[in-house]
Coordinates of N, CA and C in Angstrom, one line a residue:
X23 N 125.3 90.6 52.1 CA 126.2 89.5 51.5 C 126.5 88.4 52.5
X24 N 127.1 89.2 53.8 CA 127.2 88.0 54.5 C 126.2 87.4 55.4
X25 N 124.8 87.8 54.9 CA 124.0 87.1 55.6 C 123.1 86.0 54.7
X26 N 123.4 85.9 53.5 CA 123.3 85.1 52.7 C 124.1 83.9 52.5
X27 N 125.1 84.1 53.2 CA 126.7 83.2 53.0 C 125.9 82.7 54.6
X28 N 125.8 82.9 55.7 CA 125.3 82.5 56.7 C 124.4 81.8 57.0
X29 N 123.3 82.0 55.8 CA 122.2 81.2 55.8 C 122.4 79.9 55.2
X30 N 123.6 79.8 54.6 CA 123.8 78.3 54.0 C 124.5 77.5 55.1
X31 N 124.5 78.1 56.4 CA 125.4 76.9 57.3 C 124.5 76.9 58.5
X32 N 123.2 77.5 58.1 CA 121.9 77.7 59.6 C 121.0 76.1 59.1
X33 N 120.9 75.6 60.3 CA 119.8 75.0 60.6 C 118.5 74.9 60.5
X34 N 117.4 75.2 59.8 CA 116.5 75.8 59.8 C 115.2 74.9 60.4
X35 N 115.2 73.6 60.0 CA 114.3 72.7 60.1 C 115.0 71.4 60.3
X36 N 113.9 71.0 61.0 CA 114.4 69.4 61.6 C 114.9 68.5 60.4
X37 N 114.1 68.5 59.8 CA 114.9 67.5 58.3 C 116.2 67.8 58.1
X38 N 116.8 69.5 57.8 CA 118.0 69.5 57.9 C 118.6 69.0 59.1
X39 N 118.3 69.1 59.9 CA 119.2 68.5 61.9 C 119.3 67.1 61.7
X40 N 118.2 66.4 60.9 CA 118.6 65.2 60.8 C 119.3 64.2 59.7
X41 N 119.7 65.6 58.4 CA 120.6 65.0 57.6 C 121.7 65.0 58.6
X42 N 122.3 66.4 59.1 CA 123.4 66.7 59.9 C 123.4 65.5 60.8
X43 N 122.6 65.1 61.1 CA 122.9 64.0 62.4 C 123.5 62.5 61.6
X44 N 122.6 62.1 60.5 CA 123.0 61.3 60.1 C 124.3 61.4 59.4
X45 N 124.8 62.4 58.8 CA 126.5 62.8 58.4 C 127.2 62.7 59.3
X46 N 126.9 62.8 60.7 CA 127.8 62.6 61.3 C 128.1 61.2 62.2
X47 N 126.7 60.4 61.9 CA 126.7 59.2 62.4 C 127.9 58.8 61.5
X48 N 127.4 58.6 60.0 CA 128.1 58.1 59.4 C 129.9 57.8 59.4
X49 N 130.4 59.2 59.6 CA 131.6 59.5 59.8 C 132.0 58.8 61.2
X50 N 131.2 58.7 62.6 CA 131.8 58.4 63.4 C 132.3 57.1 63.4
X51 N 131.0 56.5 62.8 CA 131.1 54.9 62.5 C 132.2 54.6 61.8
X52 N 132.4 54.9 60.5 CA 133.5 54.9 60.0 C 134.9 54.9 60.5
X53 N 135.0 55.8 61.5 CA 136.1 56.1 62.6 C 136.6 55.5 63.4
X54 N 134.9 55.0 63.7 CA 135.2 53.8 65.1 C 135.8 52.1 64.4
X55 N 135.0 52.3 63.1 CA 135.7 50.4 62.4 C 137.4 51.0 62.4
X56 N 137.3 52.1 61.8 CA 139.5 52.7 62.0 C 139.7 52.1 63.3
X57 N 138.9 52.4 64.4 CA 139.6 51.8 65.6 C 139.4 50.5 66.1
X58 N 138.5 50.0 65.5 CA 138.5 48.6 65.9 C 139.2 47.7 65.1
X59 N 139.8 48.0 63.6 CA 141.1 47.4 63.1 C 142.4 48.0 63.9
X60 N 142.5 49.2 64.3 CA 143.8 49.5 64.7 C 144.1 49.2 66.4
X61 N 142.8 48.8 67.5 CA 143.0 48.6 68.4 C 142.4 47.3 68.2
X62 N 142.5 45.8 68.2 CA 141.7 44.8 68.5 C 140.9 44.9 70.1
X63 N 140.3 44.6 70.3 CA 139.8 43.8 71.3 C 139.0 45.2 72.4
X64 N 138.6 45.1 74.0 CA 137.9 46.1 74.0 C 138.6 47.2 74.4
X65 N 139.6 47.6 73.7 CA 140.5 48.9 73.3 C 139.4 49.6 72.8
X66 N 139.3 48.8 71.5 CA 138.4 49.1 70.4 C 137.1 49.6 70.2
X67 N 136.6 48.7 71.1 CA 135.0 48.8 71.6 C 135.0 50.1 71.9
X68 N 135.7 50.3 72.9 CA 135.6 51.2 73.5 C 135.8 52.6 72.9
X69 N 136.6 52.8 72.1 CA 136.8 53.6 71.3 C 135.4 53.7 70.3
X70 N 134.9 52.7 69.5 CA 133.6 52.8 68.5 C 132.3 53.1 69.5
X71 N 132.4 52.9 70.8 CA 131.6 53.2 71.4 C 131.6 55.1 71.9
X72 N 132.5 55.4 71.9 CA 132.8 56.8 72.0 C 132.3 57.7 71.0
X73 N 133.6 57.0 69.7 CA 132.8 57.9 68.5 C 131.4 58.0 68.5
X74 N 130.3 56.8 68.5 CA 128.9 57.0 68.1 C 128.3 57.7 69.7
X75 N 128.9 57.5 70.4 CA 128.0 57.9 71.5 C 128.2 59.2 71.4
X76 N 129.0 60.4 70.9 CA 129.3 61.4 70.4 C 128.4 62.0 69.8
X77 N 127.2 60.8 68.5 CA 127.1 61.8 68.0 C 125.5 61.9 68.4
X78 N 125.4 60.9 69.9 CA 124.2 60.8 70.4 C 124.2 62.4 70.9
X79 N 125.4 62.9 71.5 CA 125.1 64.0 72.2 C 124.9 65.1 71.5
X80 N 125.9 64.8 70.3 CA 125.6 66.3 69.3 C 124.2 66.4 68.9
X81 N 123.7 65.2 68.3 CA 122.1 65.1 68.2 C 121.2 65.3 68.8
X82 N 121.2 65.3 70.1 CA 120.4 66.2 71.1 C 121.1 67.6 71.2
X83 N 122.0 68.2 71.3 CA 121.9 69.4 71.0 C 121.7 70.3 70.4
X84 N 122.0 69.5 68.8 CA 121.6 70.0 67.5 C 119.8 70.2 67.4
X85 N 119.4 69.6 68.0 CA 117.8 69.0 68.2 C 117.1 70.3 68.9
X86 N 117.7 70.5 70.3 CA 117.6 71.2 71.6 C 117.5 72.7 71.3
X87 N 118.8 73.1 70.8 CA 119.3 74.1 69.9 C 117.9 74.8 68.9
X88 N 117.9 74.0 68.1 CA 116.7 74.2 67.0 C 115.2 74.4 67.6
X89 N 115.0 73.8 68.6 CA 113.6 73.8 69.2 C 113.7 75.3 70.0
X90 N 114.8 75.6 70.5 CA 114.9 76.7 71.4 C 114.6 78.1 70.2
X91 N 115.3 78.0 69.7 CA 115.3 79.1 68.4 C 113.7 79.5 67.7
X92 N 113.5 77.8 67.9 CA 111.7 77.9 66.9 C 110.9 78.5 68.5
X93 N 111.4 78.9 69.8 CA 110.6 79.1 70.7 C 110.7 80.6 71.3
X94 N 111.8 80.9 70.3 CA 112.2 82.3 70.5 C 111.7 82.9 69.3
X95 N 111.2 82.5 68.4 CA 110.1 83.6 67.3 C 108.9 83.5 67.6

């Protein structure tokens, strides 16, 4: 039972890695225009540059992660 419930939050293939990547672009972006209305100037930047550069790193992990796994079957 619970390895059925598990298999719905696994990774399996890069197309999945790359919806997840893209969901989370989305969201950061989102987060970062929140901060560039609520901080003007390069407060702001700085901050939308965080969020996305964020989801540069989860995206190589998420990536990294998955290639390791397909090298371990």
């Amino acid at each position: 039972m619970f390895e059925k419930i598990k298999r719905l939050f696994t990774i399996t293939t890069r197309f999945e890695a790359f919806l997840v990547i893209y969901a989370l672009a989305l969201g950061a972006c989102e987060r970062g225009i929140h901060y560039l209305e609520q901080y003007p100037g390069p407060g702001g930047v700085l901050l939308f540059l965080a969020c996305t550069g964020s989801v540069f790193i989860a995206g190589g992990m998420i990536l990294d992660n998955l290639a390791l796994r397909r090298a371990l079957r």
